[in-house]
mmCIF file of N, CA and C in Angstrom:
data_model
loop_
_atom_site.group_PDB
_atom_site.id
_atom_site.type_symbol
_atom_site.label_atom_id
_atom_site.label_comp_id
_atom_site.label_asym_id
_atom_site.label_seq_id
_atom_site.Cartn_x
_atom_site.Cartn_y
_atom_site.Cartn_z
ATOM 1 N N UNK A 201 7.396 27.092 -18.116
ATOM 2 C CA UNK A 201 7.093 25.880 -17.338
ATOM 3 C C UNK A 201 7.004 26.210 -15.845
ATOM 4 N N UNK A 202 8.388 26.836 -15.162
ATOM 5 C CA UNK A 202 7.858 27.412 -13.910
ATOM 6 C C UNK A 202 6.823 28.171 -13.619
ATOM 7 N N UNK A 203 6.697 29.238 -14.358
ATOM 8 C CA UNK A 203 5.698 30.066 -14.617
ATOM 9 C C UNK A 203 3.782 29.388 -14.300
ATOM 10 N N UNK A 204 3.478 28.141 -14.925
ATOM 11 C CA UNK A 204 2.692 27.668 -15.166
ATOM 12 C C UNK A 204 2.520 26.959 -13.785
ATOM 13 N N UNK A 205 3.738 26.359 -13.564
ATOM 14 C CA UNK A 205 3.050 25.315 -12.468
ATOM 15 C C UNK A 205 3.400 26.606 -10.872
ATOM 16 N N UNK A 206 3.869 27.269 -10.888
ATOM 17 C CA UNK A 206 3.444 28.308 -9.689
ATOM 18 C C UNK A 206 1.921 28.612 -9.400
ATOM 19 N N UNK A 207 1.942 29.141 -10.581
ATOM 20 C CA UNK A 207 0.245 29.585 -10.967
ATOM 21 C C UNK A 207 -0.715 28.481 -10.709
ATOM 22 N N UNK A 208 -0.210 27.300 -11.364
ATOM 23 C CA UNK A 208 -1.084 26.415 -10.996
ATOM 24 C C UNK A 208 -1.294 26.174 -9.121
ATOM 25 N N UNK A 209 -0.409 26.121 -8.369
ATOM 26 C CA UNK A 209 0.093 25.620 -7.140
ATOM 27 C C UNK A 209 -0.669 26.573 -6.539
ATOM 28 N N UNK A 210 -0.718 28.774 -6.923
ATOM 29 C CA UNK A 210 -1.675 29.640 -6.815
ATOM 30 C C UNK A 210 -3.317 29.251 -6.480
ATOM 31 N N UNK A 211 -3.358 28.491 -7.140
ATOM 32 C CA UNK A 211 -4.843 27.950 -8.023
ATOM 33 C C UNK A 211 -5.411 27.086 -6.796
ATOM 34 N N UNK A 212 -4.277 26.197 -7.018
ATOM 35 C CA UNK A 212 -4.502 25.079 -5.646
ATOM 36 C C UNK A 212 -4.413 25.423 -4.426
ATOM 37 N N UNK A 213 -4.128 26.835 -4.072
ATOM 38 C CA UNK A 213 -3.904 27.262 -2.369
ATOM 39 C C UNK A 213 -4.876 27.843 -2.054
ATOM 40 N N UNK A 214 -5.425 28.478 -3.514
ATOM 41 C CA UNK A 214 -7.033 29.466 -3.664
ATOM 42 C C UNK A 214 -8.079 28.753 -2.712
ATOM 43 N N UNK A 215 -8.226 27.651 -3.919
ATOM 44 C CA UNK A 215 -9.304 26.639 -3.435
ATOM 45 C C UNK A 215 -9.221 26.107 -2.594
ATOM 46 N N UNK A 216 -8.336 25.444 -2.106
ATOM 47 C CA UNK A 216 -8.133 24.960 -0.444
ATOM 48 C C UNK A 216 -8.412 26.192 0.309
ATOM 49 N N UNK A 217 -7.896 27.475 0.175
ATOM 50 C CA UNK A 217 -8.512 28.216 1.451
ATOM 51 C C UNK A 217 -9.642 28.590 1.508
ATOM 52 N N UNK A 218 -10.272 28.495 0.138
ATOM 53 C CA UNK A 218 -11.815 28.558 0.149
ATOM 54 C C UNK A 218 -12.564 27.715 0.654
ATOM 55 N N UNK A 219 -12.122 26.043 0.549
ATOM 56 C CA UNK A 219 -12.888 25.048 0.798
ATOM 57 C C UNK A 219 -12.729 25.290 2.600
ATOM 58 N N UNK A 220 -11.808 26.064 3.196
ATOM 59 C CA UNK A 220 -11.192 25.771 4.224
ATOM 60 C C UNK A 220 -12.140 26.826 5.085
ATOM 61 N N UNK A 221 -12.223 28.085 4.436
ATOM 62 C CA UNK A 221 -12.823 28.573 5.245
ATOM 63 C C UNK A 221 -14.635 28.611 4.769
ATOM 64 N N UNK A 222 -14.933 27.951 4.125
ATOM 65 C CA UNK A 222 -16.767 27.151 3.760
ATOM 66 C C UNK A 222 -16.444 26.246 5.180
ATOM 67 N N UNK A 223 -15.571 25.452 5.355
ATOM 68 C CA UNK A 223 -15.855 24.451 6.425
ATOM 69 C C UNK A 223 -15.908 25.394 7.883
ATOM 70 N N UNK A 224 -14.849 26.143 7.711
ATOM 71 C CA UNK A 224 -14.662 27.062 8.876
ATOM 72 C C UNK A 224 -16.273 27.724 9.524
ATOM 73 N N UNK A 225 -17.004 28.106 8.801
ATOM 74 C CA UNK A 225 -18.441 28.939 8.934
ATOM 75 C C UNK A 225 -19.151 27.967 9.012
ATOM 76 N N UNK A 226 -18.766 26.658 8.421
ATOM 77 C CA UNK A 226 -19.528 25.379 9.001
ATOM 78 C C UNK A 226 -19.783 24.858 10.099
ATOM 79 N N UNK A 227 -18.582 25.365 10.884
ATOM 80 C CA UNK A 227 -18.143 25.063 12.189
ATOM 81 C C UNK A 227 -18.796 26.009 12.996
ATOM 82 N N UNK A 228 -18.412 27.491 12.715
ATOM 83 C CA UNK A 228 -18.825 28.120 13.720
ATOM 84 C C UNK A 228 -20.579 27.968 13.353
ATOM 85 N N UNK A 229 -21.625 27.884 12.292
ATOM 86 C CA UNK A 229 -22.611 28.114 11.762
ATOM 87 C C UNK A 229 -23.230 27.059 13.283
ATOM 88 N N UNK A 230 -22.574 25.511 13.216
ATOM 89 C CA UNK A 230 -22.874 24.308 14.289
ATOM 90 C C UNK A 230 -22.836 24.911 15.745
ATOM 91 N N UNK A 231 -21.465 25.423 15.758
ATOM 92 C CA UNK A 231 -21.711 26.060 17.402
ATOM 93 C C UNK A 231 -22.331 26.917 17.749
ATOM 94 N N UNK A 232 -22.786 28.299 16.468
ATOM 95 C CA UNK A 232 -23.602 28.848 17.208
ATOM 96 C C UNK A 232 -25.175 28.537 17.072
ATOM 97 N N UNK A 233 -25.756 27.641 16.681
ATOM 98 C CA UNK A 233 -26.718 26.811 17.052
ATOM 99 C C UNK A 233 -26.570 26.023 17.996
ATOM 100 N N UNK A 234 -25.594 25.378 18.180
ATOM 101 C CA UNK A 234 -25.879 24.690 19.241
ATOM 102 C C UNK A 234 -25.914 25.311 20.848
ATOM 103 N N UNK A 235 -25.004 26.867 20.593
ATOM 104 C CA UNK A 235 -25.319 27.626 21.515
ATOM 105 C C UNK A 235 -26.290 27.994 22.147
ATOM 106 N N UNK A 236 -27.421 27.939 20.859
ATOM 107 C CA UNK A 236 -28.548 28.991 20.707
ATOM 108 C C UNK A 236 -29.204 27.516 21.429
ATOM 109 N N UNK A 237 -29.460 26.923 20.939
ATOM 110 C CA UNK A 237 -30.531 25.978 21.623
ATOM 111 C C UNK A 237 -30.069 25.481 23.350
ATOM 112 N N UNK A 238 -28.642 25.338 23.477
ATOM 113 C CA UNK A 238 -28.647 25.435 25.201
ATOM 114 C C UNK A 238 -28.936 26.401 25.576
ATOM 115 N N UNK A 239 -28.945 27.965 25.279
ATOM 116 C CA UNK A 239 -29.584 28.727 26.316
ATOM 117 C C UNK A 239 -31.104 28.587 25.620
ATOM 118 N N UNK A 240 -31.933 28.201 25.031
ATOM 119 C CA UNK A 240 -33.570 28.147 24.844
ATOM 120 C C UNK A 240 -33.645 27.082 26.022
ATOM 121 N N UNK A 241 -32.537 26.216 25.769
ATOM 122 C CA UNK A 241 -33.096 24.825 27.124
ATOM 123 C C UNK A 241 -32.392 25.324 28.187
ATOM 124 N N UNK A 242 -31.830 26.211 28.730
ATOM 125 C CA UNK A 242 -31.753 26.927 30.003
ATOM 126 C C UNK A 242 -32.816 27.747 30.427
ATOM 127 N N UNK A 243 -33.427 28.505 29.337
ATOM 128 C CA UNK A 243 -34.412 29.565 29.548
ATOM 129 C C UNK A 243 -35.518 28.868 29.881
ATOM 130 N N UNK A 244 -35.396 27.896 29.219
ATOM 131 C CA UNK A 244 -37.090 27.221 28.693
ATOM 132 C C UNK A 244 -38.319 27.737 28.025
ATOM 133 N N UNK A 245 -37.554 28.408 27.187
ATOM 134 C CA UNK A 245 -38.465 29.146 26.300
ATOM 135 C C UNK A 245 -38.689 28.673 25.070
ATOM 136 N N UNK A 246 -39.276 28.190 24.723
ATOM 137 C CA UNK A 246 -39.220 27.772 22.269
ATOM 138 C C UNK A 246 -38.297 28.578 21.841
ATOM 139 N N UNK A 247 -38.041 27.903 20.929
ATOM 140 C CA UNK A 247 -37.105 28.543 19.970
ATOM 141 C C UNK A 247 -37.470 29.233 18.974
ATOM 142 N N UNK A 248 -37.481 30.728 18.903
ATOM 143 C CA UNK A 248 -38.029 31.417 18.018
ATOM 144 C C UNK A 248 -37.800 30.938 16.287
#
């Protein structure tokens, strides 16, 4: 019974740090676009 619900609790820390760090690259994925497009609108160049 301990055995099971550790493992289980394992299971559940997995996926939360997975879901955690998908959001994480979500985050940085936003800032560094949004990076990228203030320096195109500093440069004033298109955005490749």
């Amino acid at each position: 019974m301990l055995l099971s619900s550790s493992l289980g609790i394992h299971i559940l820390n997995k996926n939360l740090l997975r879901r955690e760090s998908a959001f994480l690259k979500f985050i940085y994925f936003l800032d560094n676009a949004g990076r990228v497009s203030l320096n195109s609108r500093i440069s004033k160049k298109p955005l490749r």
